[in-house]
Tab-separated table of C-alpha atoms and ligand atoms in Angstrom:
chain	number	residue	atom	x	y	z
E	1	MET	CA	109.424	99.691	110.345
E	2	ILE	CA	109.312	97.014	107.705
E	3	ARG	CA	108.068	93.738	109.155
E	4	LYS	CA	107.040	91.540	106.261
E	5	ALA	CA	109.191	89.581	103.860
E	6	VAL	CA	107.764	87.821	100.818
E	7	PHE	CA	109.620	84.801	99.444
E	8	PRO	CA	108.392	83.741	95.997
E	9	VAL	CA	109.319	80.049	96.008
E	10	ALA	CA	106.794	78.623	93.571
E	11	GLY	CA	109.230	78.199	90.650
E	12	LEU	CA	110.020	74.791	89.188
E	13	GLY	CA	113.804	74.972	89.364
E	14	THR	CA	114.296	73.394	85.941
E	15	ARG	CA	117.909	74.579	85.718
E	16	MET	CA	118.825	72.199	88.528
E	17	LEU	CA	117.076	69.077	87.249
E	18	PRO	CA	117.217	66.196	88.011
E	19	ALA	CA	118.144	67.279	91.586
E	20	THR	CA	114.906	69.257	91.770
E	21	LYS	CA	112.611	66.532	90.411
E	22	VAL	CA	111.214	65.828	93.883
E	23	ILE	CA	113.054	68.288	96.127
E	24	PRO	CA	112.252	72.012	95.849
E	25	LYS	CA	115.344	73.842	94.558
E	26	GLU	CA	115.201	76.052	97.662
E	27	MET	CA	115.767	72.941	99.797
E	28	LEU	CA	119.019	71.919	98.102
E	29	CYS	CA	121.720	71.834	100.722
E	30	VAL	CA	124.478	74.437	100.931
E	31	VAL	CA	127.016	72.987	103.411
E	32	ASP	CA	124.634	72.122	106.259
E	33	ARG	CA	121.339	73.844	105.617
E	34	PRO	CA	118.918	74.321	102.747
E	35	ALA	CA	119.720	77.340	100.576
E	36	ILE	CA	116.467	79.080	101.547
E	37	GLN	CA	117.475	79.071	105.223
E	38	TYR	CA	120.332	81.491	104.519
E	39	VAL	CA	117.895	83.889	102.874
E	40	VAL	CA	115.381	83.609	105.715
E	41	GLU	CA	118.243	84.166	108.193
E	42	GLU	CA	119.142	87.341	106.281
E	43	ALA	CA	115.562	88.607	106.558
E	44	VAL	CA	115.297	87.775	110.250
E	45	GLU	CA	118.643	89.426	110.981
E	46	ALA	CA	117.266	92.526	109.251
E	47	GLY	CA	114.322	92.551	111.672
E	48	LEU	CA	111.735	91.148	109.252
E	49	SER	CA	109.704	88.977	111.562
E	50	GLU	CA	106.774	87.997	109.328
E	51	ILE	CA	107.781	85.529	106.665
E	52	ILE	CA	105.386	84.936	103.778
E	53	PHE	CA	106.097	82.164	101.292
E	54	VAL	CA	104.443	82.102	97.891
E	55	ILE	CA	104.474	78.392	97.146
E	56	SER	CA	103.101	75.941	94.614
E	57	ARG	CA	102.241	72.255	94.769
E	58	GLY	CA	105.162	70.150	96.007
E	59	LYS	CA	106.831	72.987	97.909
E	60	GLU	CA	105.434	72.153	101.350
E	61	ALA	CA	108.849	70.928	102.534
E	62	ILE	CA	109.900	74.584	102.720
E	63	LEU	CA	107.139	75.377	105.226
E	64	ASP	CA	107.820	72.208	107.216
E	65	HIS	CA	111.486	73.137	107.463
E	66	PHE	CA	110.679	76.330	109.375
E	67	ASP	CA	107.950	74.754	111.504
E	68	LEU	CA	108.291	72.718	114.702
E	69	SER	CA	109.101	69.024	114.234
E	70	PRO	CA	107.794	67.388	117.448
E	71	GLU	CA	108.562	63.747	116.481
E	72	LEU	CA	112.130	64.508	115.505
E	73	GLU	CA	112.661	66.614	118.621
E	74	THR	CA	111.265	63.899	120.920
E	75	GLU	CA	113.512	61.333	119.250
E	76	LEU	CA	116.632	63.485	119.552
E	77	GLU	CA	115.779	64.251	123.165
E	78	ALA	CA	115.346	60.552	123.982
E	79	ARG	CA	118.717	59.790	122.399
E	80	LYS	CA	120.335	62.706	124.285
E	81	LYS	CA	121.524	64.311	121.050
E	82	THR	CA	121.529	67.762	122.623
E	83	ALA	CA	123.654	69.588	120.051
E	84	LEU	CA	121.552	68.324	117.150
E	85	LEU	CA	118.355	69.122	119.032
E	86	GLU	CA	119.566	72.695	119.443
E	87	LYS	CA	120.271	72.974	115.705
E	88	VAL	CA	116.796	71.692	114.862
E	89	ARG	CA	115.085	73.984	117.377
E	90	ARG	CA	117.054	77.009	116.162
E	91	VAL	CA	115.486	76.701	112.708
E	92	SER	CA	111.878	76.709	113.871
E	93	ALA	CA	112.598	79.427	116.448
E	94	LEU	CA	114.022	81.568	113.650
E	95	VAL	CA	110.672	82.471	112.176
E	96	GLU	CA	108.215	84.160	114.498
E	97	SER	CA	105.322	84.312	112.067
E	98	LEU	CA	105.119	81.984	109.098
E	99	SER	CA	102.426	82.065	106.448
E	100	ALA	CA	102.002	80.849	102.923
E	101	VAL	CA	99.849	81.429	99.926
E	102	ARG	CA	99.598	79.283	96.823
E	103	GLN	CA	100.362	80.593	93.381
E	104	LYS	CA	98.205	78.176	91.430
E	105	LYS	CA	99.624	78.964	88.013
E	106	ALA	CA	103.225	79.703	87.071
E	107	LEU	CA	102.508	83.148	85.642
E	108	GLY	CA	105.737	84.854	86.618
E	109	LEU	CA	107.432	86.740	89.440
E	110	GLY	CA	105.095	89.737	89.186
E	111	HIS	CA	102.104	87.449	89.564
E	112	ALA	CA	103.752	85.659	92.502
E	113	VAL	CA	104.294	88.921	94.385
E	114	LEU	CA	100.709	90.002	93.644
E	115	THR	CA	99.482	86.689	95.055
E	116	ALA	CA	100.947	87.765	98.417
E	117	ALA	CA	98.993	91.065	98.433
E	118	PRO	CA	96.255	89.919	100.877
E	119	LEU	CA	98.912	88.805	103.380
E	120	VAL	CA	100.995	91.961	102.984
E	121	GLY	CA	98.181	94.481	103.329
E	122	LYS	CA	98.914	98.175	103.270
E	123	GLU	CA	102.479	98.380	104.480
E	124	PRO	CA	105.951	98.416	102.949
E	125	PHE	CA	107.461	94.970	102.518
E	126	ALA	CA	110.548	93.158	101.321
E	127	VAL	CA	110.856	90.592	98.538
E	128	LEU	CA	113.721	88.095	98.649
E	129	LEU	CA	114.454	85.593	95.897
E	130	GLY	CA	115.847	82.295	97.102
E	131	ASP	CA	118.334	81.843	94.249
E	132	ASP	CA	120.489	84.710	95.473
E	133	LEU	CA	122.520	84.287	98.650
E	134	VAL	CA	124.345	87.393	99.856
E	135	GLN	CA	127.247	87.514	102.288
E	136	ALA	CA	127.395	90.985	103.790
E	137	GLU	CA	128.280	92.730	107.012
E	138	VAL	CA	124.893	94.467	107.086
E	139	PRO	CA	122.236	92.126	105.648
E	140	CYS	CA	121.575	93.146	102.043
E	141	ILE	CA	117.831	93.479	102.645
E	142	LYS	CA	118.517	95.751	105.631
E	143	GLN	CA	120.634	98.022	103.457
E	144	LEU	CA	117.624	98.318	101.138
E	145	ALA	CA	115.051	98.674	103.913
E	146	ASP	CA	117.017	101.493	105.582
E	147	LYS	CA	117.206	103.390	102.268
E	148	ALA	CA	113.535	102.750	101.482
E	149	LEU	CA	112.456	104.161	104.855
E	150	GLU	CA	114.776	107.148	104.502
E	151	LEU	CA	113.588	107.938	100.950
E	152	LYS	CA	109.989	106.776	101.496
E	153	ALA	CA	110.156	104.974	98.172
E	154	SER	CA	110.774	101.532	96.714
E	155	VAL	CA	114.389	100.384	96.420
E	156	VAL	CA	115.782	97.476	94.383
E	157	ALA	CA	119.228	95.921	94.790
E	158	VAL	CA	121.545	96.101	91.801
E	159	GLU	CA	124.944	94.682	90.982
E	160	ARG	CA	127.310	95.837	88.243
E	161	LEU	CA	127.947	92.868	85.958
E	162	PRO	CA	129.875	92.361	82.713
E	163	ARG	CA	127.609	93.381	79.798
E	164	GLU	CA	127.457	89.841	78.370
E	165	LYS	CA	125.932	88.597	81.640
E	166	VAL	CA	123.083	91.088	82.106
E	167	SER	CA	120.654	89.310	79.755
E	168	LEU	CA	119.604	87.001	82.586
E	169	TYR	CA	118.340	89.917	84.689
E	170	GLY	CA	116.218	93.009	84.890
E	171	VAL	CA	118.510	95.927	83.978
E	172	ILE	CA	118.055	99.525	85.078
E	173	SER	CA	118.970	102.904	83.661
E	174	GLY	CA	119.172	105.776	86.101
E	175	GLU	CA	120.660	108.914	87.506
E	176	ASP	CA	123.742	108.409	89.673
E	177	LEU	CA	123.073	109.966	93.081
E	178	GLY	CA	126.436	108.862	94.515
E	179	GLY	CA	127.293	106.300	97.181
E	180	GLY	CA	125.907	103.464	95.043
E	181	LEU	CA	122.421	104.973	94.946
E	182	TRP	CA	120.568	105.481	91.651
E	183	ARG	CA	117.276	107.103	90.854
E	184	VAL	CA	115.803	104.598	88.427
E	185	GLN	CA	114.634	106.045	85.113
E	186	GLY	CA	113.928	102.851	83.236
E	187	VAL	CA	114.095	99.093	83.608
E	188	VAL	CA	114.123	96.315	81.028
E	189	GLU	CA	113.593	92.617	81.734
E	190	LYS	CA	116.268	90.349	80.256
E	191	PRO	CA	117.539	92.645	77.475
E	192	ARG	CA	119.980	91.466	74.817
E	193	PRO	CA	123.497	92.642	75.820
E	194	GLU	CA	123.625	95.248	73.027
E	195	GLU	CA	120.215	96.597	74.071
E	196	ALA	CA	120.855	96.708	77.819
E	197	PRO	CA	120.500	100.263	79.168
E	198	SER	CA	123.418	99.754	81.581
E	199	GLU	CA	125.435	97.076	83.344
E	200	LEU	CA	123.398	97.391	86.532
E	201	ALA	CA	121.457	94.163	86.988
E	202	ILE	CA	118.659	93.755	89.519
E	203	ILE	CA	119.362	90.956	91.959
E	204	GLY	CA	116.810	89.177	94.109
E	205	ARG	CA	116.268	91.767	96.858
E	206	TYR	CA	113.578	94.455	96.782
E	207	VAL	CA	111.690	96.718	99.179
E	208	PHE	CA	108.330	97.974	97.953
E	209	PHE	CA	105.587	100.225	99.159
E	210	PRO	CA	102.117	98.705	98.700
E	211	GLU	CA	101.435	100.909	95.652
E	212	ILE	CA	103.344	98.247	93.665
E	213	PHE	CA	100.208	96.062	93.826
E	214	GLU	CA	98.174	98.589	91.802
E	215	TYR	CA	100.742	98.306	89.033
E	216	LEU	CA	101.030	94.538	89.259
E	217	ARG	CA	97.261	94.372	88.708
E	218	ARG	CA	97.526	96.600	85.668
E	219	ILE	CA	100.463	95.283	83.664
E	220	PRO	CA	100.070	92.955	80.693
E	221	ARG	CA	102.132	89.808	80.262
E	222	GLY	CA	105.739	90.645	79.405
E	223	ALA	CA	108.998	88.795	78.653
E	224	GLY	CA	108.488	85.038	78.355
E	225	GLY	CA	104.699	85.529	78.421
E	226	GLU	CA	104.860	86.103	82.196
E	227	TYR	CA	103.775	88.943	84.489
E	228	GLN	CA	107.084	90.598	85.280
E	229	LEU	CA	107.896	92.473	88.466
E	230	THR	CA	110.164	94.761	86.441
E	231	ASP	CA	107.214	95.782	84.223
E	232	ALA	CA	105.303	96.941	87.311
E	233	VAL	CA	108.375	98.912	88.418
E	234	ALA	CA	108.601	100.467	84.931
E	235	ALA	CA	104.900	101.399	85.103
E	236	MET	CA	105.406	103.029	88.492
E	237	ILE	CA	108.258	105.130	87.130
E	238	ALA	CA	106.205	106.078	84.045
E	239	ASP	CA	103.584	107.371	86.487
E	240	GLY	CA	106.167	109.633	88.090
E	241	ARG	CA	106.575	107.574	91.264
E	242	PRO	CA	110.154	107.443	92.549
E	243	VAL	CA	112.053	104.159	92.537
E	244	TYR	CA	115.673	103.831	93.618
E	245	ALA	CA	118.361	101.229	93.033
E	246	LEU	CA	121.153	100.509	95.481
E	247	GLU	CA	124.481	98.898	94.674
E	248	PHE	CA	124.538	96.896	97.901
E	249	GLN	CA	127.688	96.171	99.926
E	250	GLY	CA	128.440	92.465	99.926
E	251	THR	CA	128.987	89.426	97.742
E	252	ARG	CA	126.166	87.702	95.910
E	253	PHE	CA	126.086	84.018	95.043
E	254	ASP	CA	123.697	82.672	92.419
E	255	THR	CA	122.551	79.186	93.384
E	256	GLY	CA	120.129	78.968	90.462
E	257	ASN	CA	122.413	77.103	88.063
E	258	LYS	CA	124.870	74.231	88.295
E	259	LEU	CA	128.156	76.182	88.310
E	260	GLY	CA	126.801	78.951	90.533
E	261	PHE	CA	125.488	76.389	92.989
E	262	VAL	CA	128.843	74.604	93.289
E	263	LYS	CA	130.705	77.929	93.660
E	264	THR	CA	128.275	78.906	96.422
E	265	ILE	CA	128.852	75.678	98.321
E	266	LEU	CA	132.605	76.111	98.055
E	267	ALA	CA	132.544	79.729	99.233
E	268	TYR	CA	130.267	78.955	102.192
E	269	ALA	CA	132.194	75.801	103.120
E	270	LEU	CA	135.514	77.688	103.120
E	271	ARG	CA	134.035	80.153	105.637
E	272	ASP	CA	132.556	77.441	107.830
E	273	PRO	CA	134.267	77.393	111.249
E	274	GLU	CA	134.018	73.586	111.549
E	275	ILE	CA	135.249	72.498	108.126
E	276	GLY	CA	136.734	75.573	106.405
E	277	GLU	CA	140.332	75.053	107.430
E	278	GLU	CA	140.455	71.350	106.579
E	279	LEU	CA	138.728	72.000	103.227
E	280	ARG	CA	141.352	74.629	102.382
E	281	ARG	CA	144.111	72.126	103.197
E	282	TYR	CA	142.370	69.463	101.091
E	283	LEU	CA	142.064	71.750	98.077
E	284	ARG	CA	145.660	72.903	98.400
E	285	GLU	CA	147.427	69.662	99.231
E	286	ASP	CA	145.302	66.705	98.116
E	287	LEU	CA	143.843	68.299	95.002
E	288	ALA	CA	146.846	70.596	94.425
E	289	LEU	CA	144.551	73.583	93.973
E	290	LEU	CA	144.599	77.101	95.487
Q	301	G1P	C1	114.036	87.535	88.211
Q	301	G1P	C2	113.578	88.921	87.757
Q	301	G1P	C3	114.751	89.728	87.217
Q	301	G1P	C4	115.857	89.775	88.261
Q	301	G1P	C5	116.239	88.349	88.691
Q	301	G1P	C6	117.214	88.389	89.863
Q	301	G1P	O1	114.416	86.765	87.101
Q	301	G1P	O2	112.565	88.786	86.768
Q	301	G1P	O3	114.348	91.041	86.891
Q	301	G1P	O4	116.985	90.454	87.722
Q	301	G1P	O5	115.096	87.620	89.133
Q	301	G1P	O6	117.667	87.102	90.186
Q	301	G1P	P1	114.586	85.154	87.153
Q	301	G1P	O7	115.936	84.917	87.767
Q	301	G1P	O8	113.462	84.647	87.992
Q	301	G1P	O9	114.519	84.705	85.738
């Protein structure tokens, strides 16, 4: 069983400034809930009941969002706003166990995951990055967790992207085992397109065994002067430890930049049972789109 999910949410969100000047980028609203809620919902649906946030100063709103809000609830109760009260209660009921640790310095994703080590302990765990939302029949992180338990090894999610787009990601090389599964042989963080070992980009979903922490402690600073998660994965592979990559089933949305964020909102709004149909009509008739 995998129970713990680590959410590194300490990043500054500079690509979405000025929206993220005061509000954490994870709290930007996608249709009717903050982006991070979709990712937490994915983890919970996959059976990950212990949520661990790696935060930094100014990110407390994320924790508050998943906590009880007694004043608001009392107020809604007094005003007999039952439906809204239910929505509010659903969010705090979502997370059974909520904890947080502070990453004091912005030293990279590898450093953020290592910061969670004392809360993770000696068991396999998931890592979910808040920028990536995934719509899938089986939650993306569950697809990874099932494979990780079956193979007893770490598994990262990958997506095949056009070569010119892979420079924003960690990129793997590997042996094709069929069914979207790869045995990873190498991984490079943000390669130039012509130097990328493949078109398989790592997206923000991982399942690790606790051995990853040994490697995170060992690696030097990498791309951008930061401690990179991909460098720890590369070090594990160099040591002969197996790591797999899975081309997950589903659609990923990148909320981490302006265009991606707007596309995400549109896609989620079109699927929304309350507003989807009217939005489709609006796009088609009033805006003469679609
Ligand atoms: C991070 C990782 C990268 C991965 C990406 C997925 O990069 O370092 O390997 O491909 O997340 O979103 P970032 O997006 O934080 O620059």
